[in-house]
Amino acid sequence: AIEAYRVNGSSSFDEGTIFRLIVNGTWRYMRNVRSTVTIGEIFEFRNPPHVVDYIEPSNSELVAETDAVIDAMLYHENTPPFIARRLAQRFTVSNPSPRYVAAVAEAFTTGQYQGTAYGESSSYGSLGAMVAALLLDREASSPILDFEPSHGKLREPILKVLGVLRSLEYEPFEGDEDINLVEMEERVGQAAHKAPDVFNFYDWAYQPTGPIANARLHAPEAQLLATPYLNGLLNGLDSLVSYGLTSCNAGFGKKRKEVQCTKDFSKARERSRGFLAFNPSSVNASIDELDLLLTSGRLHPAHHELVSATYYQQLAQGKSPTHALIAALRLFVVLPEFHASAHATFSYKPPFNPPPLPSGKQPYKAVVLLFLYGGMDSFNLLVPHSGCANGTDLYKEYEEVRSVVHIPKVKFENAGTLIDETSGRQPCAKFGIHPAAKF
């Protein structure tokens, strides 16, 4: 149903008419106006709707317009699939199928998944229903898909480190209860609460050069596979499983002045800030239990044989079970199953590179995306110049507010970027466009 409200008892539809309708299960109010900004004769764009008075804005108008902007973004039809894809990449797979994205988006929109409501009521924007869909959907839980080469995802470096600490039962020594992982952003490319910007540690659409890019797949976490980060991660994990949390051998622990690094495992552990207390239930079950804890039971038979041989070789040489376990762990943290969530496959043949296809000499259309680093200072892009309503000098207000970054009037005139507003619908008769943004 759509309801229409007319201002001041008007009998016809005009710019003051307000429509009330349901969008994504929520009542929305929309004004009967479409505002277009025209610059010159060929360039135009749609002006976002606003409720704030240009000359004398009130606090209530500012609050209303801010709420409207947030609602417009929240209830936009692209928001559910946008969030669904991003969360699927973080939780389960780097390349979720359209069906999977649609199922998660629907759960976000309806507040339900497979007939179960999450929260007090089924409502738009339910993160509970969305997470249920992410984790319970067949694309996230079917073990058969682990054998599909394009399925799964790379694990983030910081999650690998935390996974080892939790799975292998890290225990701090007395007085070192806090876990202090030092300079992780420089060593592995990630650290808790230290993302370089709002776009995360890596690009969601990143495609490493080679088979993944050729197959048009994404591997966001692969952007952190730079050689310095790889060396830092592997050295740190090797130190962690060997000596505990320490700075020795490029470990992740905080350095102690009084501690001297040593190759003796027992002495090194005594001087660390904590150690991995995991103790297998039996010698014969050691590798299977490590497979379950560190690689979710996905250890390839060839790798299982390799790790087992190393483990039992240590025991045969008279080493203790602890030394044998450390030798096995040092292999585990370099295996592909530890670094990705899919089954490892082996191919000893060189990859086949098909010959390039000849050009069909047909015309085509291309979408060119320009990503410019930085931001646009919109208050300096379009500046009120003169001829403002009610005799108000909006340029003077702009000059006072923008202070040292304001653009003097003469610069607009010298650059030829002064424009006349002829529709009579804007607050000023003349506006200045930033001198660097000539059209």
Short mmCIF file of C-alpha atoms in Angstrom, two decimals:
data_model
loop_
_atom_site.label_atom_id
_atom_site.label_comp_id
_atom_site.label_asym_id
_atom_site.label_seq_id
_atom_site.Cartn_x
_atom_site.Cartn_y
_atom_site.Cartn_z
CA ALA A 1 0.00 0.00 0.00
CA ILE A 2 1.10 3.56 -0.74
CA GLU A 3 -0.27 6.56 1.14
CA ALA A 4 0.03 10.17 -0.06
CA TYR A 5 0.04 13.24 2.18
CA ARG A 6 -0.53 16.71 0.78
CA VAL A 7 0.80 19.85 2.43
CA ASN A 8 -1.63 22.62 3.48
CA GLY A 9 -4.64 20.82 2.08
CA SER A 10 -3.43 20.89 -1.53
CA SER A 11 -5.76 19.05 -3.90
CA SER A 12 -3.05 17.99 -6.36
CA PHE A 13 0.28 16.24 -6.34
CA ASP A 14 3.18 18.69 -6.21
CA GLU A 15 6.65 19.07 -4.70
CA GLY A 16 5.16 19.15 -1.23
CA THR A 17 3.50 15.71 -1.56
CA ILE A 18 4.90 13.01 0.74
CA PHE A 19 4.46 9.31 -0.08
CA ARG A 20 4.41 6.64 2.65
CA LEU A 21 5.29 3.11 1.50
CA ILE A 22 6.90 -0.11 2.72
CA VAL A 23 10.50 -0.79 1.69
CA ASN A 24 12.13 -3.99 2.97
CA GLY A 25 9.42 -4.39 5.60
CA THR A 26 9.79 -0.86 6.99
CA TRP A 27 7.64 2.22 6.41
CA ARG A 28 9.51 4.89 4.46
CA TYR A 29 8.56 8.48 3.66
CA MET A 30 9.55 9.91 0.26
CA ARG A 31 9.08 13.42 -1.07
CA ASN A 32 7.69 13.87 -4.58
CA VAL A 33 10.83 15.58 -5.91
CA ARG A 34 13.67 14.65 -8.22
CA SER A 35 16.46 17.23 -8.11
CA THR A 36 19.09 17.32 -10.87
CA VAL A 37 22.25 19.42 -10.84
CA THR A 38 23.36 20.59 -14.29
CA ILE A 39 26.82 21.99 -14.97
CA GLY A 40 27.28 23.48 -18.38
CA GLU A 41 25.26 21.86 -21.13
CA ILE A 42 26.25 18.19 -20.98
CA PHE A 43 27.19 17.28 -17.40
CA GLU A 44 24.52 16.54 -14.80
CA PHE A 45 23.97 14.36 -11.75
CA ARG A 46 21.11 13.69 -9.36
CA ASN A 47 21.10 15.77 -6.21
CA PRO A 48 20.44 13.76 -3.03
CA PRO A 49 17.16 14.72 -1.34
CA HIS A 50 17.47 16.98 1.68
CA VAL A 51 15.31 18.45 4.42
CA VAL A 52 17.76 21.00 5.78
CA ASP A 53 17.05 24.67 5.11
CA TYR A 54 19.96 26.20 3.19
CA ILE A 55 19.85 29.55 4.96
CA GLU A 56 18.82 28.77 8.55
CA PRO A 57 19.23 25.04 9.29
CA SER A 58 17.83 23.71 12.56
CA ASN A 59 19.11 20.88 14.75
CA SER A 60 15.96 18.83 14.19
CA GLU A 61 16.44 19.08 10.41
CA LEU A 62 20.07 17.98 10.71
CA VAL A 63 19.05 14.96 12.82
CA ALA A 64 16.26 14.06 10.39
CA GLU A 65 18.53 14.28 7.35
CA THR A 66 21.29 12.23 9.04
CA ASP A 67 18.74 9.53 9.92
CA ALA A 68 17.46 9.58 6.36
CA VAL A 69 20.97 9.09 4.94
CA ILE A 70 21.66 6.16 7.28
CA ASP A 71 18.27 4.58 6.46
CA ALA A 72 18.88 5.02 2.74
CA MET A 73 22.14 3.08 3.00
CA LEU A 74 20.76 0.43 5.38
CA TYR A 75 17.65 -0.31 3.34
CA HIS A 76 19.27 -0.04 -0.09
CA GLU A 77 18.68 -3.19 -2.14
CA ASN A 78 22.44 -3.73 -2.52
CA THR A 79 23.16 -3.69 1.24
CA PRO A 80 22.12 -7.30 2.12
CA PRO A 81 24.15 -9.00 -0.67
CA PHE A 82 27.07 -6.62 -0.07
CA ILE A 83 27.28 -7.56 3.63
CA ALA A 84 26.56 -11.23 2.85
CA ARG A 85 29.51 -11.54 0.46
CA ARG A 86 31.94 -9.77 2.77
CA LEU A 87 31.00 -11.89 5.80
CA ALA A 88 31.10 -15.09 3.74
CA GLN A 89 34.67 -14.24 2.77
CA ARG A 90 35.61 -13.68 6.42
CA PHE A 91 33.80 -16.72 7.83
CA THR A 92 33.82 -19.49 5.24
CA VAL A 93 34.87 -19.12 1.58
CA SER A 94 36.67 -16.53 -0.54
CA ASN A 95 34.44 -17.14 -3.55
CA PRO A 96 30.86 -17.64 -2.34
CA SER A 97 28.39 -18.73 -5.00
CA PRO A 98 25.50 -16.44 -5.99
CA ARG A 99 23.08 -18.92 -4.36
CA TYR A 100 25.01 -18.78 -1.07
CA VAL A 101 25.13 -14.98 -1.12
CA ALA A 102 21.39 -14.84 -1.87
CA ALA A 103 20.56 -17.21 1.03
CA VAL A 104 22.61 -15.17 3.50
CA ALA A 105 21.16 -11.89 2.20
CA GLU A 106 17.63 -13.25 2.55
CA ALA A 107 18.32 -14.23 6.16
CA PHE A 108 19.54 -10.68 6.82
CA THR A 109 16.41 -9.24 5.19
CA THR A 110 13.79 -11.51 6.80
CA GLY A 111 15.42 -12.26 10.16
CA GLN A 112 14.87 -16.00 9.55
CA TYR A 113 16.86 -18.95 8.29
CA GLN A 114 15.21 -22.23 7.32
CA GLY A 115 12.05 -21.28 9.20
CA THR A 116 13.79 -20.31 12.44
CA ALA A 117 13.52 -16.72 13.62
CA TYR A 118 16.54 -15.19 15.32
CA GLY A 119 16.03 -12.48 17.92
CA GLU A 120 12.81 -11.34 19.55
CA SER A 121 11.09 -10.97 16.18
CA SER A 122 11.79 -11.62 12.55
CA SER A 123 13.03 -8.31 11.25
CA TYR A 124 15.20 -6.71 8.61
CA GLY A 125 18.89 -6.48 9.52
CA SER A 126 19.12 -9.59 11.72
CA LEU A 127 22.79 -10.44 12.16
CA GLY A 128 21.80 -13.55 14.12
CA ALA A 129 19.91 -14.97 11.15
CA MET A 130 22.73 -13.94 8.83
CA VAL A 131 25.40 -15.74 10.87
CA ALA A 132 23.18 -18.83 11.08
CA ALA A 133 22.91 -18.85 7.29
CA LEU A 134 26.66 -18.31 6.93
CA LEU A 135 27.59 -21.27 9.12
CA LEU A 136 24.72 -23.70 8.49
CA ASP A 137 24.37 -23.40 4.73
CA ARG A 138 25.49 -26.45 2.77
CA GLU A 139 28.22 -24.40 1.09
CA ALA A 140 29.82 -23.83 4.50
CA SER A 141 29.29 -27.27 6.02
CA SER A 142 29.55 -29.85 3.23
CA PRO A 143 32.87 -31.75 3.51
CA ILE A 144 32.62 -32.76 -0.15
CA LEU A 145 33.22 -29.15 -1.20
CA ASP A 146 36.59 -29.14 0.57
CA PHE A 147 37.90 -31.14 -2.38
CA GLU A 148 36.79 -28.47 -4.88
CA PRO A 149 39.92 -26.42 -5.79
CA SER A 150 38.03 -23.11 -5.81
CA HIS A 151 36.39 -23.71 -2.44
CA GLY A 152 37.58 -22.61 0.99
CA LYS A 153 39.85 -19.72 1.89
CA LEU A 154 43.31 -18.81 3.11
CA ARG A 155 43.56 -18.27 6.84
CA GLU A 156 44.55 -14.85 8.10
CA PRO A 157 48.04 -14.70 9.69
CA ILE A 158 46.87 -13.44 13.07
CA LEU A 159 44.22 -16.18 13.24
CA LYS A 160 46.86 -18.84 12.58
CA VAL A 161 48.89 -17.61 15.54
CA LEU A 162 45.87 -17.35 17.84
CA GLY A 163 44.67 -20.76 16.62
CA VAL A 164 47.95 -22.38 17.69
CA LEU A 165 47.81 -20.67 21.10
CA ARG A 166 44.23 -21.81 21.76
CA SER A 167 44.35 -25.29 20.18
CA LEU A 168 47.60 -26.25 21.88
CA GLU A 169 46.50 -24.91 25.28
CA TYR A 170 48.87 -22.00 25.86
CA GLU A 171 49.62 -21.44 29.55
CA PRO A 172 51.42 -18.32 30.79
CA PHE A 173 53.93 -18.46 33.59
CA GLU A 174 53.04 -16.71 36.83
CA GLY A 175 53.30 -12.96 36.40
CA ASP A 176 52.85 -13.15 32.61
CA GLU A 177 49.08 -13.64 32.44
CA ASP A 178 48.64 -11.14 29.58
CA ILE A 179 49.52 -12.41 26.12
CA ASN A 180 51.66 -9.77 24.49
CA LEU A 181 52.35 -10.43 20.80
CA VAL A 182 54.97 -7.89 19.77
CA GLU A 183 54.96 -5.85 16.53
CA MET A 184 52.66 -8.26 14.71
CA GLU A 185 51.66 -5.71 12.08
CA GLU A 186 55.31 -5.40 11.01
CA ARG A 187 56.04 -9.13 11.27
CA VAL A 188 52.97 -10.82 9.75
CA GLY A 189 50.98 -7.89 8.33
CA GLN A 190 48.22 -8.03 10.94
CA ALA A 191 47.65 -7.11 14.56
CA ALA A 192 44.50 -6.93 16.66
CA HIS A 193 42.76 -3.51 16.48
CA LYS A 194 45.46 -2.09 14.19
CA ALA A 195 43.97 -2.17 10.72
CA PRO A 196 45.73 0.47 8.59
CA ASP A 197 42.38 1.96 7.50
CA VAL A 198 38.66 1.24 7.32
CA PHE A 199 39.20 -1.08 4.35
CA ASN A 200 40.83 -3.85 6.43
CA PHE A 201 44.31 -5.32 6.05
CA TYR A 202 43.66 -6.46 2.48
CA ASP A 203 41.34 -5.89 -0.47
CA TRP A 204 38.28 -8.17 -0.62
CA ALA A 205 38.64 -8.40 -4.41
CA TYR A 206 42.39 -9.16 -4.46
CA GLN A 207 43.47 -11.66 -7.14
CA PRO A 208 47.06 -12.93 -6.96
CA THR A 209 48.73 -13.24 -10.33
CA GLY A 210 48.63 -16.76 -11.76
CA PRO A 211 46.03 -19.56 -11.75
CA ILE A 212 43.69 -17.77 -9.31
CA ALA A 213 43.53 -14.58 -11.35
CA ASN A 214 43.33 -16.58 -14.58
CA ALA A 215 40.30 -18.41 -13.19
CA ARG A 216 38.77 -15.05 -12.15
CA LEU A 217 38.72 -16.07 -8.51
CA HIS A 218 39.53 -14.02 -5.42
CA ALA A 219 41.93 -14.73 -2.56
CA PRO A 220 41.85 -11.63 -0.32
CA GLU A 221 44.19 -12.95 2.37
CA ALA A 222 46.82 -13.69 -0.28
CA GLN A 223 47.58 -9.97 -0.32
CA LEU A 224 49.44 -10.59 2.96
CA LEU A 225 51.68 -13.26 1.41
CA ALA A 226 54.55 -10.87 0.82
CA THR A 227 57.92 -12.49 1.48
CA PRO A 228 58.76 -10.46 4.64
CA TYR A 229 55.37 -11.33 6.17
CA LEU A 230 55.73 -15.02 5.24
CA ASN A 231 59.18 -15.19 6.81
CA GLY A 232 57.96 -13.38 9.91
CA LEU A 233 54.98 -15.71 10.32
CA LEU A 234 56.88 -18.96 9.78
CA ASN A 235 59.81 -17.90 11.99
CA GLY A 236 57.45 -16.79 14.73
CA LEU A 237 55.38 -19.99 14.62
CA ASP A 238 58.52 -22.13 14.61
CA SER A 239 59.76 -20.28 17.69
CA LEU A 240 56.37 -20.57 19.39
CA VAL A 241 56.02 -24.35 19.01
CA SER A 242 59.68 -24.88 19.87
CA TYR A 243 60.34 -22.56 22.80
CA GLY A 244 56.98 -21.08 23.84
CA LEU A 245 56.16 -17.38 23.71
CA THR A 246 59.57 -15.77 23.61
CA SER A 247 61.58 -13.36 21.50
CA CYS A 248 64.19 -16.05 20.75
CA ASN A 249 64.64 -17.04 17.10
CA ALA A 250 62.36 -14.22 15.87
CA GLY A 251 59.55 -15.25 18.21
CA PHE A 252 56.41 -13.20 18.86
CA GLY A 253 57.08 -12.70 22.60
CA LYS A 254 58.29 -9.58 24.35
CA LYS A 255 62.05 -9.51 24.85
CA ARG A 256 63.54 -9.93 28.33
CA LYS A 257 66.88 -8.36 29.03
CA GLU A 258 67.90 -11.04 31.48
CA VAL A 259 67.11 -13.96 29.14
CA GLN A 260 69.76 -15.43 26.87
CA CYS A 261 68.48 -17.47 23.94
CA THR A 262 69.62 -21.08 23.80
CA LYS A 263 69.03 -24.06 21.52
CA ASP A 264 68.18 -26.20 24.56
CA PHE A 265 64.39 -26.58 24.35
CA SER A 266 63.95 -27.19 28.08
CA LYS A 267 65.96 -24.15 29.19
CA ALA A 268 64.40 -21.93 26.53
CA ARG A 269 60.88 -22.85 27.69
CA GLU A 270 61.75 -22.09 31.28
CA ARG A 271 62.78 -18.58 30.25
CA SER A 272 59.74 -17.90 28.03
CA ARG A 273 56.59 -16.02 29.04
CA GLY A 274 54.41 -19.09 28.54
CA PHE A 275 54.32 -22.43 26.76
CA LEU A 276 52.03 -24.74 24.78
CA ALA A 277 50.75 -27.25 27.33
CA PHE A 278 49.05 -29.65 24.91
CA ASN A 279 49.79 -33.28 25.77
CA PRO A 280 48.46 -35.99 23.43
CA SER A 281 46.39 -38.79 24.95
CA SER A 282 48.90 -41.37 23.72
CA VAL A 283 52.01 -41.62 21.56
CA ASN A 284 50.15 -43.36 18.75
CA ALA A 285 47.35 -40.77 18.75
CA SER A 286 49.65 -37.74 18.64
CA ILE A 287 49.55 -37.01 14.90
CA ASP A 288 45.83 -37.70 14.55
CA GLU A 289 45.06 -35.33 17.44
CA LEU A 290 47.29 -32.62 15.97
CA ASP A 291 45.55 -33.14 12.62
CA LEU A 292 42.18 -32.56 14.30
CA LEU A 293 43.32 -29.48 16.26
CA LEU A 294 45.41 -27.69 13.64
CA THR A 295 44.07 -28.81 10.24
CA SER A 296 40.49 -29.94 11.04
CA GLY A 297 41.22 -33.53 9.98
CA ARG A 298 42.26 -32.46 6.45
CA LEU A 299 45.88 -33.65 6.58
CA HIS A 300 46.79 -35.26 3.26
CA PRO A 301 47.89 -38.93 3.59
CA ALA A 302 51.32 -38.08 2.18
CA HIS A 303 51.77 -35.33 4.75
CA HIS A 304 50.44 -37.55 7.52
CA GLU A 305 53.08 -40.13 6.62
CA LEU A 306 55.82 -37.46 6.55
CA VAL A 307 54.94 -36.01 9.96
CA SER A 308 54.50 -39.46 11.52
CA ALA A 309 57.88 -40.62 10.21
CA THR A 310 59.57 -37.55 11.70
CA TYR A 311 57.79 -38.03 15.03
CA TYR A 312 58.71 -41.70 15.42
CA GLN A 313 62.25 -41.08 14.18
CA GLN A 314 62.77 -38.71 17.11
CA LEU A 315 61.50 -41.34 19.54
CA ALA A 316 63.72 -44.01 17.93
CA GLN A 317 66.75 -41.75 18.50
CA GLY A 318 66.01 -41.69 22.21
CA LYS A 319 64.46 -38.22 22.27
CA SER A 320 61.63 -37.49 24.69
CA PRO A 321 57.96 -37.38 23.57
CA THR A 322 58.12 -33.59 24.04
CA HIS A 323 61.01 -33.30 21.57
CA ALA A 324 59.19 -35.58 19.12
CA LEU A 325 56.01 -33.49 19.45
CA ILE A 326 57.97 -30.29 18.77
CA ALA A 327 59.51 -31.84 15.64
CA ALA A 328 56.02 -32.75 14.40
CA LEU A 329 54.64 -29.28 15.15
CA ARG A 330 57.46 -27.58 13.27
CA LEU A 331 56.30 -29.48 10.18
CA PHE A 332 52.60 -28.84 10.79
CA VAL A 333 52.94 -25.05 10.69
CA VAL A 334 54.45 -25.11 7.18
CA LEU A 335 51.94 -27.53 5.60
CA PRO A 336 49.35 -26.13 3.14
CA GLU A 337 46.47 -27.65 5.12
CA PHE A 338 47.39 -25.40 8.05
CA HIS A 339 47.33 -22.25 5.92
CA ALA A 340 44.08 -22.89 4.01
CA SER A 341 40.67 -24.36 4.81
CA ALA A 342 40.42 -26.74 1.83
CA HIS A 343 41.97 -30.14 1.21
CA ALA A 344 45.45 -30.09 -0.27
CA THR A 345 45.85 -31.58 -3.73
CA PHE A 346 49.02 -32.69 -5.45
CA SER A 347 50.03 -32.11 -9.03
CA TYR A 348 53.57 -32.94 -10.02
CA LYS A 349 53.01 -31.96 -13.65
CA PRO A 350 53.96 -28.49 -14.80
CA PRO A 351 50.89 -26.30 -15.22
CA PHE A 352 49.43 -26.16 -18.70
CA ASN A 353 49.34 -22.69 -20.23
CA PRO A 354 46.91 -22.65 -23.15
CA PRO A 355 47.90 -20.57 -26.17
CA PRO A 356 46.31 -17.13 -26.33
CA LEU A 357 43.09 -16.96 -28.30
CA PRO A 358 43.28 -14.94 -31.51
CA SER A 359 41.40 -11.68 -31.52
CA GLY A 360 37.97 -11.82 -33.07
CA LYS A 361 38.36 -8.21 -34.20
CA GLN A 362 34.95 -7.44 -32.79
CA PRO A 363 34.02 -4.18 -31.03
CA TYR A 364 33.50 -4.39 -27.31
CA LYS A 365 32.55 -2.25 -24.35
CA ALA A 366 34.83 -1.86 -21.36
CA VAL A 367 34.08 -0.56 -17.87
CA VAL A 368 37.03 1.47 -16.58
CA LEU A 369 37.21 1.88 -12.81
CA LEU A 370 39.43 4.65 -11.45
CA PHE A 371 40.36 4.24 -7.79
CA LEU A 372 41.87 7.48 -6.55
CA TYR A 373 43.53 7.45 -3.17
CA GLY A 374 42.42 10.23 -0.82
CA GLY A 375 39.10 11.98 -0.36
CA MET A 376 37.12 14.81 -1.90
CA ASP A 377 36.67 17.98 0.13
CA SER A 378 33.09 18.60 -1.05
CA PHE A 379 32.83 21.95 0.75
CA ASN A 380 35.61 23.27 -1.48
CA LEU A 381 34.30 21.62 -4.64
CA LEU A 382 31.14 23.74 -4.97
CA VAL A 383 31.24 27.05 -3.08
CA PRO A 384 28.45 29.67 -2.76
CA HIS A 385 29.76 32.85 -4.35
CA SER A 386 27.25 35.69 -4.51
CA GLY A 387 23.61 36.65 -5.04
CA CYS A 388 22.30 34.55 -2.16
CA ALA A 389 18.69 34.65 -0.95
CA ASN A 390 17.47 37.19 1.59
CA GLY A 391 20.70 39.12 1.28
CA THR A 392 22.58 36.43 3.22
CA ASP A 393 26.29 36.28 2.50
CA LEU A 394 26.86 32.52 2.39
CA TYR A 395 30.39 33.00 1.06
CA LYS A 396 31.30 34.93 4.22
CA GLU A 397 29.93 32.08 6.35
CA TYR A 398 31.92 29.59 4.25
CA GLU A 399 35.07 31.74 4.63
CA GLU A 400 34.69 31.86 8.42
CA VAL A 401 34.01 28.14 8.82
CA ARG A 402 36.69 26.91 6.39
CA SER A 403 39.27 29.36 7.74
CA VAL A 404 42.74 28.81 6.24
CA VAL A 405 41.54 26.24 3.69
CA HIS A 406 38.90 28.45 2.09
CA ILE A 407 39.27 29.42 -1.58
CA PRO A 408 39.40 33.18 -2.25
CA LYS A 409 36.80 34.49 -4.71
CA VAL A 410 39.46 35.76 -7.07
CA LYS A 411 40.71 32.21 -7.70
CA PHE A 412 37.35 31.15 -9.12
CA GLU A 413 37.34 34.20 -11.37
CA ASN A 414 40.91 33.68 -12.58
CA ALA A 415 40.31 29.98 -13.28
CA GLY A 416 37.04 30.63 -15.08
CA THR A 417 35.10 28.27 -12.81
CA LEU A 418 32.29 30.63 -11.82
CA ILE A 419 28.86 29.31 -12.83
CA ASP A 420 25.46 30.97 -12.91
CA GLU A 421 22.48 29.25 -11.32
CA THR A 422 19.48 30.02 -13.52
CA SER A 423 16.75 27.71 -12.24
CA GLY A 424 16.06 29.86 -9.18
CA ARG A 425 15.89 26.76 -6.99
CA GLN A 426 19.30 27.18 -5.35
CA PRO A 427 20.13 29.55 -2.46
CA CYS A 428 22.66 31.61 -4.50
CA ALA A 429 22.82 32.99 -8.03
CA LYS A 430 26.53 32.26 -8.49
CA PHE A 431 28.68 29.32 -7.39
CA GLY A 432 32.39 28.66 -7.68
CA ILE A 433 33.79 25.27 -8.70
CA HIS A 434 37.21 24.33 -7.35
CA PRO A 435 39.85 25.71 -9.78
CA ALA A 436 41.35 22.22 -10.16
CA ALA A 437 37.98 20.73 -11.20
CA LYS A 438 37.36 22.45 -14.52
CA PHE A 439 34.66 20.94 -16.73
#
